[in-house]
PDB file of C-alpha atoms in Angstrom:
ATOM      1  CA  ALA J 250     -36.488 -17.896 -57.748  1.00  0.00           C
ATOM      2  CA  ARG J 251     -39.579 -15.583 -56.497  1.00  0.00           C
ATOM      3  CA  THR J 252     -40.311 -13.463 -58.862  1.00  0.00           C
ATOM      4  CA  SER J 253     -44.125 -11.683 -57.833  1.00  0.00           C
ATOM      5  CA  ALA J 254     -45.209  -9.318 -55.249  1.00  0.00           C
ATOM      6  CA  THR J 255     -45.727 -10.187 -51.777  1.00  0.00           C
ATOM      7  CA  THR J 256     -46.185  -9.114 -48.233  1.00  0.00           C
ATOM      8  CA  VAL J 257     -44.003  -7.791 -45.933  1.00  0.00           C
ATOM      9  CA  VAL J 258     -44.678  -8.271 -42.126  1.00  0.00           C
ATOM     10  CA  VAL J 259     -43.077  -4.760 -40.088  1.00  0.00           C
ATOM     11  CA  ARG J 260     -43.605  -5.146 -36.290  1.00  0.00           C
ATOM     12  CA  ALA J 261     -43.063  -1.346 -35.231  1.00  0.00           C
ATOM     13  CA  ARG J 262     -45.376   1.388 -32.930  1.00  0.00           C
ATOM     14  CA  GLY J 263     -45.786   4.466 -33.006  1.00  0.00           C
ATOM     15  CA  MET J 264     -46.256   7.617 -30.802  1.00  0.00           C
ATOM     16  CA  ALA J 265     -48.585   9.756 -31.714  1.00  0.00           C
ATOM     17  CA  ALA J 266     -47.702  14.236 -31.136  1.00  0.00           C
ATOM     18  CA  GLY J 267     -50.712  16.651 -31.341  1.00  0.00           C
ATOM     19  CA  GLY J 268     -53.295  13.582 -32.820  1.00  0.00           C
ATOM     20  CA  ILE J 269     -51.190  12.667 -36.051  1.00  0.00           C
ATOM     21  CA  GLN J 270     -49.481   9.042 -35.393  1.00  0.00           C
ATOM     22  CA  PRO J 271     -46.063   8.574 -37.613  1.00  0.00           C
ATOM     23  CA  HIS J 272     -46.403   7.629 -41.071  1.00  0.00           C
ATOM     24  CA  MET J 273     -43.466   4.572 -42.511  1.00  0.00           C
ATOM     25  CA  VAL J 274     -43.376   4.443 -46.743  1.00  0.00           C
ATOM     26  CA  VAL J 275     -41.616   1.343 -47.813  1.00  0.00           C
ATOM     27  CA  ARG J 276     -39.357   1.182 -50.756  1.00  0.00           C
ATOM     28  CA  VAL J 277     -37.410  -2.314 -51.878  1.00  0.00           C
ATOM     29  CA  ASP J 278     -34.039  -1.073 -54.249  1.00  0.00           C
ATOM     30  CA  GLY J 279     -35.492   2.605 -54.083  1.00  0.00           C
ATOM     31  CA  VAL J 280     -38.917   2.363 -55.548  1.00  0.00           C
ATOM     32  CA  VAL J 281     -41.805   3.011 -52.179  1.00  0.00           C
ATOM     33  CA  THR J 282     -43.927  -0.232 -52.829  1.00  0.00           C
ATOM     34  CA  ASP J 283     -46.468   1.053 -49.713  1.00  0.00           C
ATOM     35  CA  SER J 284     -47.309   2.902 -46.634  1.00  0.00           C
ATOM     36  CA  VAL J 285     -48.401   3.437 -43.430  1.00  0.00           C
ATOM     37  CA  GLU J 286     -50.193   4.939 -40.809  1.00  0.00           C
ATOM     38  CA  VAL J 287     -48.482   3.763 -37.453  1.00  0.00           C
ATOM     39  CA  ARG J 288     -51.293   3.913 -35.089  1.00  0.00           C
ATOM     40  CA  ALA J 289     -50.550   0.977 -32.580  1.00  0.00           C
ATOM     41  CA  THR J 290     -48.798   1.828 -28.910  1.00  0.00           C
ATOM     42  CA  THR J 291     -47.848  -1.560 -28.428  1.00  0.00           C
ATOM     43  CA  PRO J 292     -45.485  -3.439 -31.395  1.00  0.00           C
ATOM     44  CA  THR J 293     -48.010  -4.847 -34.058  1.00  0.00           C
ATOM     45  CA  ASP J 294     -47.572  -6.783 -37.030  1.00  0.00           C
ATOM     46  CA  TYR J 295     -48.088  -4.500 -40.280  1.00  0.00           C
ATOM     47  CA  ARG J 296     -48.550  -5.625 -43.853  1.00  0.00           C
ATOM     48  CA  LEU J 297     -46.854  -4.427 -46.342  1.00  0.00           C
ATOM     49  CA  ALA J 298     -47.067  -5.182 -50.310  1.00  0.00           C
ATOM     50  CA  VAL J 299     -43.400  -5.041 -51.654  1.00  0.00           C
ATOM     51  CA  PRO J 300     -42.199  -7.622 -54.821  1.00  0.00           C
ATOM     52  CA  ALA J 301     -40.567 -10.676 -53.630  1.00  0.00           C
ATOM     53  CA  LEU J 302     -37.468  -9.487 -51.913  1.00  0.00           C
ATOM     54  CA  LYS J 303     -34.607 -11.490 -52.937  1.00  0.00           C
ATOM     55  CA  PRO J 304     -30.871 -11.443 -50.875  1.00  0.00           C
ATOM     56  CA  GLY J 305     -29.286  -8.390 -51.666  1.00  0.00           C
ATOM     57  CA  SER J 306     -32.418  -6.089 -52.308  1.00  0.00           C
ATOM     58  CA  LYS J 307     -32.230  -2.546 -50.183  1.00  0.00           C
ATOM     59  CA  VAL J 308     -35.357  -2.413 -48.173  1.00  0.00           C
ATOM     60  CA  ASP J 309     -35.877   1.169 -46.816  1.00  0.00           C
ATOM     61  CA  LEU J 310     -38.321   1.543 -44.378  1.00  0.00           C
ATOM     62  CA  VAL J 311     -39.102   5.118 -44.436  1.00  0.00           C
ATOM     63  CA  HIS J 312     -40.138   7.959 -41.020  1.00  0.00           C
ATOM     64  CA  THR J 313     -41.493  10.669 -42.970  1.00  0.00           C
ATOM     65  CA  ASN J 314     -43.708  13.204 -40.838  1.00  0.00           C
ATOM     66  CA  ASP J 315     -41.447  13.393 -37.569  1.00  0.00           C
ATOM     67  CA  GLY J 316     -42.567  16.753 -35.513  1.00  0.00           C
ATOM     68  CA  ALA J 317     -43.118  18.412 -31.320  1.00  0.00           C
ATOM     69  CA  VAL J 318     -46.279  19.915 -29.667  1.00  0.00           C
ATOM     70  CA  ASN J 319     -46.496  20.221 -26.855  1.00  0.00           C
ATOM     71  CA  GLY J 320     -43.021  19.180 -25.514  1.00  0.00           C
ATOM     72  CA  VAL J 321     -44.707  15.516 -27.104  1.00  0.00           C
ATOM     73  CA  ASP J 322     -42.236  13.840 -29.566  1.00  0.00           C
ATOM     74  CA  ARG J 323     -44.041  11.850 -33.176  1.00  0.00           C
ATOM     75  CA  ASN J 324     -41.876   9.057 -33.215  1.00  0.00           C
ATOM     76  CA  LEU J 325     -41.203   5.765 -34.782  1.00  0.00           C
ATOM     77  CA  TYR J 326     -40.008   2.107 -34.001  1.00  0.00           C
ATOM     78  CA  VAL J 327     -39.026  -0.355 -35.820  1.00  0.00           C
ATOM     79  CA  GLN J 328     -39.033  -4.332 -33.751  1.00  0.00           C
ATOM     80  CA  TYR J 329     -38.252  -6.588 -37.493  1.00  0.00           C
ATOM     81  CA  LEU J 330     -39.390  -6.971 -40.865  1.00  0.00           C
ATOM     82  CA  SER J 331     -39.662 -10.846 -42.213  1.00  0.00           C
ATOM     83  CA  ASP J 332     -41.615 -12.381 -45.648  1.00  0.00           C
ATOM     84  CA  ARG J 333     -42.152 -15.157 -43.577  1.00  0.00           C
ATOM     85  CA  GLN J 334     -39.159 -16.824 -44.446  1.00  0.00           C
ATOM     86  CA  THR J 335     -36.094 -13.959 -43.372  1.00  0.00           C
ATOM     87  CA  THR J 336     -36.656 -11.940 -40.667  1.00  0.00           C
ATOM     88  CA  VAL J 337     -34.282  -9.315 -40.498  1.00  0.00           C
ATOM     89  CA  LEU J 338     -33.462  -6.856 -36.968  1.00  0.00           C
ATOM     90  CA  PRO J 339     -33.075  -3.274 -37.728  1.00  0.00           C
ATOM     91  CA  THR J 340     -29.454  -4.303 -36.150  1.00  0.00           C
ATOM     92  CA  SER J 341     -28.210  -7.216 -38.581  1.00  0.00           C
ATOM     93  CA  PRO J 342     -25.018  -6.379 -40.033  1.00  0.00           C
ATOM     94  CA  GLY J 343     -25.414  -3.590 -42.668  1.00  0.00           C
ATOM     95  CA  ALA J 344     -28.322  -1.801 -41.406  1.00  0.00           C
ATOM     96  CA  VAL J 345     -27.934   1.893 -41.385  1.00  0.00           C
ATOM     97  CA  VAL J 346     -30.373   4.351 -40.460  1.00  0.00           C
ATOM     98  CA  ASP J 347     -29.837   7.258 -42.425  1.00  0.00           C
ATOM     99  CA  ARG J 348     -31.351  10.789 -41.170  1.00  0.00           C
ATOM    100  CA  GLY J 349     -33.057  13.413 -42.966  1.00  0.00           C
ATOM    101  CA  SER J 350     -36.186  14.185 -45.936  1.00  0.00           C
ATOM    102  CA  ASN J 351     -37.065  14.152 -48.728  1.00  0.00           C
ATOM    103  CA  GLN J 352     -34.333  12.478 -50.489  1.00  0.00           C
ATOM    104  CA  ARG J 353     -31.786  13.226 -47.073  1.00  0.00           C
ATOM    105  CA  ALA J 354     -32.838  10.141 -46.374  1.00  0.00           C
ATOM    106  CA  PHE J 355     -30.835   8.045 -48.991  1.00  0.00           C
ATOM    107  CA  ASP J 356     -28.137  10.792 -49.302  1.00  0.00           C
ATOM    108  CA  GLY J 357     -25.610   8.000 -46.820  1.00  0.00           C
ATOM    109  CA  LEU J 358     -24.489  11.556 -45.140  1.00  0.00           C
ATOM    110  CA  ASP J 359     -26.468  12.130 -41.582  1.00  0.00           C
ATOM    111  CA  ILE J 360     -26.035   7.847 -41.220  1.00  0.00           C
ATOM    112  CA  LEU J 361     -26.388   5.737 -37.496  1.00  0.00           C
ATOM    113  CA  PRO J 362     -25.734   2.452 -36.992  1.00  0.00           C
ATOM    114  CA  GLY J 363     -28.820   0.116 -37.388  1.00  0.00           C
ATOM    115  CA  GLN J 364     -31.550   0.613 -34.852  1.00  0.00           C
ATOM    116  CA  GLY J 365     -35.883   0.221 -35.178  1.00  0.00           C
ATOM    117  CA  ASP J 366     -35.791   3.642 -32.784  1.00  0.00           C
ATOM    118  CA  LEU J 367     -36.617   6.310 -34.803  1.00  0.00           C
ATOM    119  CA  PHE J 368     -36.627   9.754 -33.632  1.00  0.00           C
ATOM    120  CA  SER J 369     -36.553  12.262 -36.741  1.00  0.00           C
ATOM    121  CA  ASN J 370     -37.961  11.817 -40.448  1.00  0.00           C
ATOM    122  CA  GLY J 371     -35.236   9.125 -42.428  1.00  0.00           C
ATOM    123  CA  ALA J 372     -34.822   5.796 -42.897  1.00  0.00           C
ATOM    124  CA  LEU J 373     -34.029   2.495 -41.568  1.00  0.00           C
ATOM    125  CA  ARG J 374     -32.181   1.326 -44.008  1.00  0.00           C
ATOM    126  CA  LEU J 375     -31.170  -2.415 -44.681  1.00  0.00           C
ATOM    127  CA  ASN J 376     -29.589  -5.012 -47.279  1.00  0.00           C
ATOM    128  CA  TRP J 377     -32.628  -8.148 -47.581  1.00  0.00           C
ATOM    129  CA  PRO J 378     -30.314 -11.219 -46.725  1.00  0.00           C
ATOM    130  CA  ALA J 379     -30.567 -15.047 -47.673  1.00  0.00           C
ATOM    131  CA  PRO J 380     -32.766 -17.309 -45.544  1.00  0.00           C
ATOM    132  CA  ALA J 381     -31.625 -19.573 -43.456  1.00  0.00           C
ATOM    133  CA  ALA J 382     -32.157 -22.851 -45.182  1.00  0.00           C
ATOM    134  CA  ALA J 383     -31.324 -21.348 -48.341  1.00  0.00           C
ATOM    135  CA  GLU J 384     -27.895 -20.575 -46.600  1.00  0.00           C
ATOM    136  CA  ALA J 385     -27.937 -23.680 -44.769  1.00  0.00           C
ATOM    137  CA  ASN J 386     -28.777 -25.650 -48.336  1.00  0.00           C
ATOM    138  CA  LEU J 387     -25.417 -23.200 -49.862  1.00  0.00           C
ATOM    139  CA  ALA J 388     -23.433 -24.141 -47.521  1.00  0.00           C
ATOM    140  CA  ARG J 389     -24.045 -28.378 -47.797  1.00  0.00           C
ATOM    141  CA  ARG J 390     -23.590 -28.550 -51.748  1.00  0.00           C
ATOM    142  CA  LEU J 391     -20.377 -26.866 -50.897  1.00  0.00           C
ATOM    143  CA  ALA J 392     -19.610 -29.044 -48.562  1.00  0.00           C
ATOM    144  CA  ALA J 393     -20.876 -32.456 -50.590  1.00  0.00           C
ATOM    145  CA  SER J 394     -18.591 -30.463 -54.253  1.00  0.00           C
ATOM    146  CA  ARG J 395     -15.136 -30.873 -51.909  1.00  0.00           C
ATOM    147  CA  LEU J 396     -15.962 -34.789 -51.870  1.00  0.00           C
ATOM    148  CA  PRO J 397     -14.064 -37.143 -53.710  1.00  0.00           C
ATOM    149  CA  LEU J 398     -16.061 -38.195 -57.166  1.00  0.00           C
ATOM    150  CA  GLY J 399     -18.417 -40.886 -55.813  1.00  0.00           C
ATOM    151  CA  SER J 400     -19.052 -40.470 -52.308  1.00  0.00           C
ATOM    152  CA  MET J 401     -22.032 -39.574 -52.274  1.00  0.00           C
TER     153      MET J 401
END
């Protein structure tokens, strides 16, 4: 099992309002690990520090500074997250957007199905899955455990 710090790549873009770019914070298991101003207007990879992600880790991408200036809305758009072994989409099973500022982004009261378009303050909340290779390996082991002894 991995235990050291690593990075996660978040492919995202933003829409500025009033000359201010969207701000994205990453949290893992409730702890802020990194943040970035999303300046790109086309999908761009942002590398953010995180602890080693394991299956079941709670990963939150938080849009912290929604606003509108002169009819232009500041938004954050997330395409995916990846730790090189596993890629997670905002629409993955169990993903939700919890709308609200500060702690309300984590209270579970104003929930939408997972999506990459964050039009208001809030958190895209994900459960980190097992790597595909690990899942395949586990399936092989489970299948092998059902074979009669000595048949392998």
